[in-house]
Coordinates of N, CA and C in Angstrom, one line a residue:
X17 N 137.8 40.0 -0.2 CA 139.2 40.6 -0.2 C 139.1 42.0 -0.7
X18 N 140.3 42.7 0.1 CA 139.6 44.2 -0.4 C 140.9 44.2 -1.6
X19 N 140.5 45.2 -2.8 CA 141.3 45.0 -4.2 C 142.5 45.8 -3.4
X20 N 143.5 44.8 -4.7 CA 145.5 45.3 -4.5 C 144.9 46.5 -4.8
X21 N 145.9 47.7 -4.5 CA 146.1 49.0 -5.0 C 147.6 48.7 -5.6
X22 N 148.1 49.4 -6.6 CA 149.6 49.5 -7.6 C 149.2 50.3 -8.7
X23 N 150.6 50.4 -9.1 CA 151.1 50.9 -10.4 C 151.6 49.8 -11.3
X24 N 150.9 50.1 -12.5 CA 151.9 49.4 -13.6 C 152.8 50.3 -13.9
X25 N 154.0 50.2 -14.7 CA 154.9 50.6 -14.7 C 155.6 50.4 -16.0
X26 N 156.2 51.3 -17.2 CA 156.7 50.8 -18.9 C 158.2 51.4 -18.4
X27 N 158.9 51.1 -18.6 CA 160.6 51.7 -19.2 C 160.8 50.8 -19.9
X28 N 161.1 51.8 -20.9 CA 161.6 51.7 -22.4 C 162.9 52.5 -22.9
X29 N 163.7 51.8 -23.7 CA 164.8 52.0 -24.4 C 164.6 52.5 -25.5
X30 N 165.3 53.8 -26.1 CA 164.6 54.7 -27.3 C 166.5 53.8 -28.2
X31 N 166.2 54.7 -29.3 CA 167.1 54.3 -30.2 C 168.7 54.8 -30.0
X32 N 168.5 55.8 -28.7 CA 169.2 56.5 -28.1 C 170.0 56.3 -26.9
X33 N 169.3 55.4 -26.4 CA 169.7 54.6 -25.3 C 169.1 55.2 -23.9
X34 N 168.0 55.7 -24.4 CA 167.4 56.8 -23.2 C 166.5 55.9 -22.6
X35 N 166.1 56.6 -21.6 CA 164.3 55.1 -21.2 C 163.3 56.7 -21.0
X36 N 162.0 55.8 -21.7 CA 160.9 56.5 -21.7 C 160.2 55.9 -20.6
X37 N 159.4 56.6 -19.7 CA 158.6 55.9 -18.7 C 157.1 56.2 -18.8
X38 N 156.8 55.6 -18.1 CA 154.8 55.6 -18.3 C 154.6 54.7 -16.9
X39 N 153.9 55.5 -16.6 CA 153.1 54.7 -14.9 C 151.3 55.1 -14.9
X40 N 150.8 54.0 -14.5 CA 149.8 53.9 -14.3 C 148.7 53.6 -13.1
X41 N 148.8 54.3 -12.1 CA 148.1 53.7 -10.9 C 146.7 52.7 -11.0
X42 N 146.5 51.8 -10.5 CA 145.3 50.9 -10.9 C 145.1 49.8 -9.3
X43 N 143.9 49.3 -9.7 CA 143.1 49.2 -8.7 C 143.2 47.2 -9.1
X44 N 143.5 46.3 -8.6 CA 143.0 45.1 -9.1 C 141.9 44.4 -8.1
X45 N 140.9 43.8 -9.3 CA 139.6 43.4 -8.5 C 139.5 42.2 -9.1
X46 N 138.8 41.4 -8.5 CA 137.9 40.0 -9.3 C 136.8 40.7 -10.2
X47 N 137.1 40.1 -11.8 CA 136.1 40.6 -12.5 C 134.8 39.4 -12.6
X48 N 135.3 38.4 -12.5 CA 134.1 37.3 -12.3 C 134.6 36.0 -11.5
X49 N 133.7 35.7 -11.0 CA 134.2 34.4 -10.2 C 134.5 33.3 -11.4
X50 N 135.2 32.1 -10.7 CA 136.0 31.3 -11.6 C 134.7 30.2 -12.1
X51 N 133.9 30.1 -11.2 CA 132.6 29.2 -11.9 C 132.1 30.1 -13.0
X52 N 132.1 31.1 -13.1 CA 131.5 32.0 -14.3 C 132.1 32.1 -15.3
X53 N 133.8 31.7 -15.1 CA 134.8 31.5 -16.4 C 135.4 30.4 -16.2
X54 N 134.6 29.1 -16.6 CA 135.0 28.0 -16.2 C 136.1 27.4 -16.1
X55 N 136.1 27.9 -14.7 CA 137.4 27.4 -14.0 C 138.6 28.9 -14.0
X56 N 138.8 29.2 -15.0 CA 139.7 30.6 -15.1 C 139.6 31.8 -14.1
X57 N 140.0 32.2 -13.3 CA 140.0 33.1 -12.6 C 140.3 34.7 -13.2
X58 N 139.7 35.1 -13.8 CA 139.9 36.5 -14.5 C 139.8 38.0 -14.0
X59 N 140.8 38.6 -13.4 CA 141.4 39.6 -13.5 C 140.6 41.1 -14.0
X60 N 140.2 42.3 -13.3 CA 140.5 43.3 -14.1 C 141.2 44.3 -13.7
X61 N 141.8 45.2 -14.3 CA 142.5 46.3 -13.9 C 141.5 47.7 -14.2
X62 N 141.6 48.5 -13.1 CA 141.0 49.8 -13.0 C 141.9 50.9 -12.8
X63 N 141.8 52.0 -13.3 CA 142.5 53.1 -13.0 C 141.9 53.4 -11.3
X64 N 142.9 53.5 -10.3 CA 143.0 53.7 -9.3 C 142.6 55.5 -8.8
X65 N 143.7 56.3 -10.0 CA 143.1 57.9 -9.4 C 144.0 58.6 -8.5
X66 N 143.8 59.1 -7.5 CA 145.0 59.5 -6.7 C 145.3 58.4 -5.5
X67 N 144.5 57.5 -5.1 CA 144.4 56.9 -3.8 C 145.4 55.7 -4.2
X68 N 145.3 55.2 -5.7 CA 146.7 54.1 -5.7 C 147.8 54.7 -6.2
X69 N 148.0 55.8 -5.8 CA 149.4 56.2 -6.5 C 150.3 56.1 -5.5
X70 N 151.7 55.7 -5.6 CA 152.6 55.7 -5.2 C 153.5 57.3 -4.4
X71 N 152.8 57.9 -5.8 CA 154.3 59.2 -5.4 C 155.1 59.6 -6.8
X72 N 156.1 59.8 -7.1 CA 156.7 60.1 -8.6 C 157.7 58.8 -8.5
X73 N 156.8 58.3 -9.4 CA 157.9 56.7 -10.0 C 158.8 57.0 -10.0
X74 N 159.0 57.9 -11.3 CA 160.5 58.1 -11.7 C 161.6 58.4 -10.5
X75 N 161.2 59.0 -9.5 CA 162.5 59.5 -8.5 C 162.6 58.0 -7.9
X76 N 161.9 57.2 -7.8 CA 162.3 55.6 -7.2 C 163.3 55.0 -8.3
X77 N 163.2 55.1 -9.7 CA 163.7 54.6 -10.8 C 164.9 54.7 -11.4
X78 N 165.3 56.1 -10.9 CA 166.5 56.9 -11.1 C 168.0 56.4 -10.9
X79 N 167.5 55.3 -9.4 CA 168.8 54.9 -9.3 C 169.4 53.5 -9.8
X80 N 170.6 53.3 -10.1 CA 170.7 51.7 -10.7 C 170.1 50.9 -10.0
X81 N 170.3 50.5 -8.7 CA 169.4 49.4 -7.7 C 168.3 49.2 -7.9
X82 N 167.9 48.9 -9.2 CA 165.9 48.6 -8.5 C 165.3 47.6 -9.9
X83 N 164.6 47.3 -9.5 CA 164.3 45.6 -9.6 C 164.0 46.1 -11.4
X84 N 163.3 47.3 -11.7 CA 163.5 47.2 -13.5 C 165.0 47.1 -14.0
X85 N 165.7 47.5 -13.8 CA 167.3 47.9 -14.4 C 167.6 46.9 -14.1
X86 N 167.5 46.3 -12.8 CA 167.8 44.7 -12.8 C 167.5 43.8 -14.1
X87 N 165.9 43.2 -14.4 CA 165.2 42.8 -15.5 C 165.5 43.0 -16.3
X88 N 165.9 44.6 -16.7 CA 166.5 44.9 -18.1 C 168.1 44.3 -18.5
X89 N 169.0 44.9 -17.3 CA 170.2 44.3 -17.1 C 170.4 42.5 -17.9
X90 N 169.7 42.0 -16.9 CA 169.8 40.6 -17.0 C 169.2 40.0 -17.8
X91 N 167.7 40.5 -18.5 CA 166.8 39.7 -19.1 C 166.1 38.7 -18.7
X92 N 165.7 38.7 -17.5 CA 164.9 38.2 -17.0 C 163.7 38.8 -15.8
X93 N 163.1 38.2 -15.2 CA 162.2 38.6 -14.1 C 162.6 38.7 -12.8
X94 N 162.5 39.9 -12.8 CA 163.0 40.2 -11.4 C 162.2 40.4 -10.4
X95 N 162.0 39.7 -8.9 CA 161.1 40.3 -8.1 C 161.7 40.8 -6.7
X96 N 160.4 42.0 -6.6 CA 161.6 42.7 -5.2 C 160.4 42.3 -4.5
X97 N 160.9 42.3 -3.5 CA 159.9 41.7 -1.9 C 160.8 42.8 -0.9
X98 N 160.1 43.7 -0.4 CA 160.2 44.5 0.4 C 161.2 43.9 1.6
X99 N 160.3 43.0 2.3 CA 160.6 42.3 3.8 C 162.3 41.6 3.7
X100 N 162.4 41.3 2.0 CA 163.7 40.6 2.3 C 164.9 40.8 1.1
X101 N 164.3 42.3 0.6 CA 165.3 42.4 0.1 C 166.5 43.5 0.0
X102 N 166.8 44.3 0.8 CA 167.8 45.0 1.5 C 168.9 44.4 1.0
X103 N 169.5 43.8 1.0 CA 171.0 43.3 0.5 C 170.6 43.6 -1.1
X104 N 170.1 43.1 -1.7 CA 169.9 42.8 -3.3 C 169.8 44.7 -4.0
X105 N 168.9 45.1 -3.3 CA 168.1 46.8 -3.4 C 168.5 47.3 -2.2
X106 N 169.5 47.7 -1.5 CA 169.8 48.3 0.0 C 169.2 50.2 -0.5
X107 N 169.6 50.5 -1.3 CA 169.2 52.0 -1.9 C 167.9 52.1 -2.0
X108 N 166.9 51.3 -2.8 CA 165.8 51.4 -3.4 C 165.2 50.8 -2.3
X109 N 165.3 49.6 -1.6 CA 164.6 49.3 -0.9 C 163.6 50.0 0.7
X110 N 164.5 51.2 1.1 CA 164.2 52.1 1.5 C 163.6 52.9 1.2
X111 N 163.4 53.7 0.0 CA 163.0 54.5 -0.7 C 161.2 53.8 -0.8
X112 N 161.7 52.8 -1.6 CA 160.1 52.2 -1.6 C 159.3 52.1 -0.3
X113 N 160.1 51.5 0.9 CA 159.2 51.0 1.5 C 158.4 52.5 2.1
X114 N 159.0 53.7 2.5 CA 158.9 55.1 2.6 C 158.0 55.7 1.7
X115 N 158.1 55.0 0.6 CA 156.5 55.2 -0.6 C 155.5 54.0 -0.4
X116 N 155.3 53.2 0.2 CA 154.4 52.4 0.4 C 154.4 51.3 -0.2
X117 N 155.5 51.0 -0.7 CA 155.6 49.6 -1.8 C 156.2 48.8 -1.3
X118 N 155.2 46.9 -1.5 CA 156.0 46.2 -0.8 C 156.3 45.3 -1.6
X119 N 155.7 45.2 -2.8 CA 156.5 44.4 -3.9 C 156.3 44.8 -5.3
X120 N 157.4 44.3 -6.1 CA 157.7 44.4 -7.4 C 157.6 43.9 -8.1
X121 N 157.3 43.8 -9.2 CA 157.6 42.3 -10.5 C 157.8 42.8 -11.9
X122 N 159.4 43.0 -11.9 CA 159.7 43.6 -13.1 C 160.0 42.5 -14.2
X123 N 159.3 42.6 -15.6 CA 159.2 41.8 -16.6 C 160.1 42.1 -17.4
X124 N 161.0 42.0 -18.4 CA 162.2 42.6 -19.6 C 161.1 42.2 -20.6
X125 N 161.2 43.4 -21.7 CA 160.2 43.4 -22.8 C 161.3 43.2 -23.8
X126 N 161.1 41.9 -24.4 CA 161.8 41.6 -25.7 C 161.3 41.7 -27.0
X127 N 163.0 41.7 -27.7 CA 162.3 41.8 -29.3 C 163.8 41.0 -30.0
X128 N 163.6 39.9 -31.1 CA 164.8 39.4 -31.5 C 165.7 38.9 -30.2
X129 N 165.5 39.0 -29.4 CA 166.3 38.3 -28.5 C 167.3 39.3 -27.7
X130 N 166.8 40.8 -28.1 CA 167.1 42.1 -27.1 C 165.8 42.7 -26.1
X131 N 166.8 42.8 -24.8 CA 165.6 43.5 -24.2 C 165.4 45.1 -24.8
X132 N 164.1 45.4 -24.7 CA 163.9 47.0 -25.2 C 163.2 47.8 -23.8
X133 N 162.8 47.2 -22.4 CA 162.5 48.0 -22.0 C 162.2 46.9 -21.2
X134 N 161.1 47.5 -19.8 CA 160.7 46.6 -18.7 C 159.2 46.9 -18.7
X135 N 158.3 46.1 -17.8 CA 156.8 47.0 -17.4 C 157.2 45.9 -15.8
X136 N 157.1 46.9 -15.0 CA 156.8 46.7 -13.7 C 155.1 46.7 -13.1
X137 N 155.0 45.7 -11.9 CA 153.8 45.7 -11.7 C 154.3 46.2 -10.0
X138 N 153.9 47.2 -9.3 CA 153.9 47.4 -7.8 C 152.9 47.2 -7.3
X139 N 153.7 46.8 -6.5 CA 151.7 46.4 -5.6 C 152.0 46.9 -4.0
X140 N 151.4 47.3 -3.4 CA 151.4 48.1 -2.3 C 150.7 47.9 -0.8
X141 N 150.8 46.2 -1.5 CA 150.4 45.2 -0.1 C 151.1 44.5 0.0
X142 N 151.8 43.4 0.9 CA 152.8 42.5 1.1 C 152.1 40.9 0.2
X143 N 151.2 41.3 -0.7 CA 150.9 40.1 -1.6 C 151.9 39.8 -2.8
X144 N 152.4 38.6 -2.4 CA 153.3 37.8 -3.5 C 152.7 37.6 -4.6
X145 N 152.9 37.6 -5.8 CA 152.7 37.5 -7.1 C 152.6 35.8 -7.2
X146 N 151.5 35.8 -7.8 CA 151.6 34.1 -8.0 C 152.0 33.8 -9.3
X147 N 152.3 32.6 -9.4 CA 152.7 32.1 -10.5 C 151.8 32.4 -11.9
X148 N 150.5 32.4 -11.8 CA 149.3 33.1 -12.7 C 149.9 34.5 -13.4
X149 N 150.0 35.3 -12.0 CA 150.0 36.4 -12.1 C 151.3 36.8 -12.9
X150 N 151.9 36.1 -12.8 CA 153.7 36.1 -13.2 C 153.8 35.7 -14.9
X151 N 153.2 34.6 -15.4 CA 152.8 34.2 -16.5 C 152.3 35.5 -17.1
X152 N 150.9 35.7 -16.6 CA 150.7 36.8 -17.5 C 150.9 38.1 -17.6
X153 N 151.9 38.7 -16.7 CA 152.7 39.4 -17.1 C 153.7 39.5 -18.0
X154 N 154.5 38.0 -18.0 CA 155.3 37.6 -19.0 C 154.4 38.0 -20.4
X155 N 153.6 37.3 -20.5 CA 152.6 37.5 -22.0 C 152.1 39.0 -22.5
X156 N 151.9 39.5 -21.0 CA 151.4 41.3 -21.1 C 152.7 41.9 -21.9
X157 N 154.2 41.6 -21.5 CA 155.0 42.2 -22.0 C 155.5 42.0 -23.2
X158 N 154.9 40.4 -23.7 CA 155.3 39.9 -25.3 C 154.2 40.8 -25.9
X159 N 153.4 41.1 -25.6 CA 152.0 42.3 -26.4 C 152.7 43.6 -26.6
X160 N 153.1 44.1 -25.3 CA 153.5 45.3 -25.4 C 154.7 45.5 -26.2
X161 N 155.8 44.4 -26.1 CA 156.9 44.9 -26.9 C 156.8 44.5 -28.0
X162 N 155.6 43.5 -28.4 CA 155.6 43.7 -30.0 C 154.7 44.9 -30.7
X163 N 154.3 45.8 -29.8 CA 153.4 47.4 -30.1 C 154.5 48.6 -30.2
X164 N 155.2 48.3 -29.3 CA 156.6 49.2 -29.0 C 157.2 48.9 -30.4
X165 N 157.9 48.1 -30.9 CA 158.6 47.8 -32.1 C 157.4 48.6 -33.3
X166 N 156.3 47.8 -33.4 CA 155.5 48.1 -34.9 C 155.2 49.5 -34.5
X167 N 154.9 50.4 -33.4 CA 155.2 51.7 -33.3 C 156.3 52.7 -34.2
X168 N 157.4 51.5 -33.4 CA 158.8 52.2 -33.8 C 158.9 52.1 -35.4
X169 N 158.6 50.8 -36.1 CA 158.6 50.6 -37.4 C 157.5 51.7 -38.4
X170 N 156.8 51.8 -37.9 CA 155.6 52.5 -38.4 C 156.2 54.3 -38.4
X171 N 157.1 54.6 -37.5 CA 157.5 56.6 -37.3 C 158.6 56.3 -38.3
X172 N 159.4 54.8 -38.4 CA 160.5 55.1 -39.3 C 160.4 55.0 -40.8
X173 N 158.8 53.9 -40.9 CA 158.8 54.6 -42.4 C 157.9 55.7 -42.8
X174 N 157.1 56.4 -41.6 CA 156.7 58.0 -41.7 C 157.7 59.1 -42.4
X175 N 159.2 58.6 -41.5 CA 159.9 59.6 -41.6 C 160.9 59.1 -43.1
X176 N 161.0 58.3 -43.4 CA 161.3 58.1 -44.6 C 160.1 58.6 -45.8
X177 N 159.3 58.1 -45.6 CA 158.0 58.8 -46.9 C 158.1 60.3 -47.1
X178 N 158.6 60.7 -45.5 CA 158.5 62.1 -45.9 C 159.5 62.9 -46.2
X179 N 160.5 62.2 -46.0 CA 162.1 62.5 -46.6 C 161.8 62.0 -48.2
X180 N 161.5 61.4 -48.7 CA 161.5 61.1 -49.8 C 160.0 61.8 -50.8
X181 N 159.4 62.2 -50.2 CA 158.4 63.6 -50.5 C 158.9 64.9 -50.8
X182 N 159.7 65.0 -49.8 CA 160.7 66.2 -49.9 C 161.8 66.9 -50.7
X183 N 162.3 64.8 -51.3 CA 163.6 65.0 -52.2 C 163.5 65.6 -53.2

């Protein structure tokens, strides 16, 4: 099988109500056969370079219609499938398929029971996301939004230490 080409994909919600974004083009390959991880099928991700990139995320992102703002909206998993989803994404769905993307799998990154952001996974072959693959994204996003938070907790008591240095 020749490896998916995609982007991973972060939006994030500042304290502002802004979204920060981060995209990452990557390459997915079989890192070991499943007899070599008994039984486990294990995954790696590569930076892809210019050959898996999409184009400028952000101008696909911009508009309400698209399967992160969905995720974040709702709080759940959203998936966009190129072939069938025109009614759901009529705006975005176009745009993507014109960038080469045929599916999506936007995750909501929680904290306390607020979403704080999404990480989208694109993939730029008409391969459906399996149920594996879906799980651990779910888990990819419980990592990340608990880094996102102790980030955030960590600049706010920076900036307190140093306000109180100051006083």
């Amino acid at each position: 099988d020749p490896p998916q080409r995609g982007v991973l994909a972060l939006h994030q919600r500042d304290g502002r109500g802004l979204e920060r974004r981060l995209a990452l083009p990557v390459h997915r390959r079989e890192a070991a056969p499943r007899h070599a991880t008994g039984g486990a099928q294990r995954v790696g991700l590569l930076p892809a370079g210019s050959s898996g990139s999409v184009g400028d995320v952000d101008a696909l992102v911009v508009h309400e219609g698209v399967p992160c703002r969905d995720a974040m909206r709702r709080g759940e998993v959203v998936a966009f499938v190129a072939e069938h989803a025109n009614e759901q994404f009529p705006e975005y769905t176009a745009l993507a398929v014109a960038a080469g993307i045929r599916r999506v799998l936007s995750v909501p990154l929680r904290h306390n029971g607020d979403v704080i952001g999404t990480i989208s996974m694109v993939r730029l072959t008409a391969t459906d996301y399996s149920s594996d693959e879906i799980a651990s994204a779910e888990r990819l996003a419980d990592v990340v939004a608990a880094n996102i938070v102790r980030e955030q907790t960590l600049r706010a008591a920076l900036a307190t230490g140093a306000q109180l240095e100051h006083a």
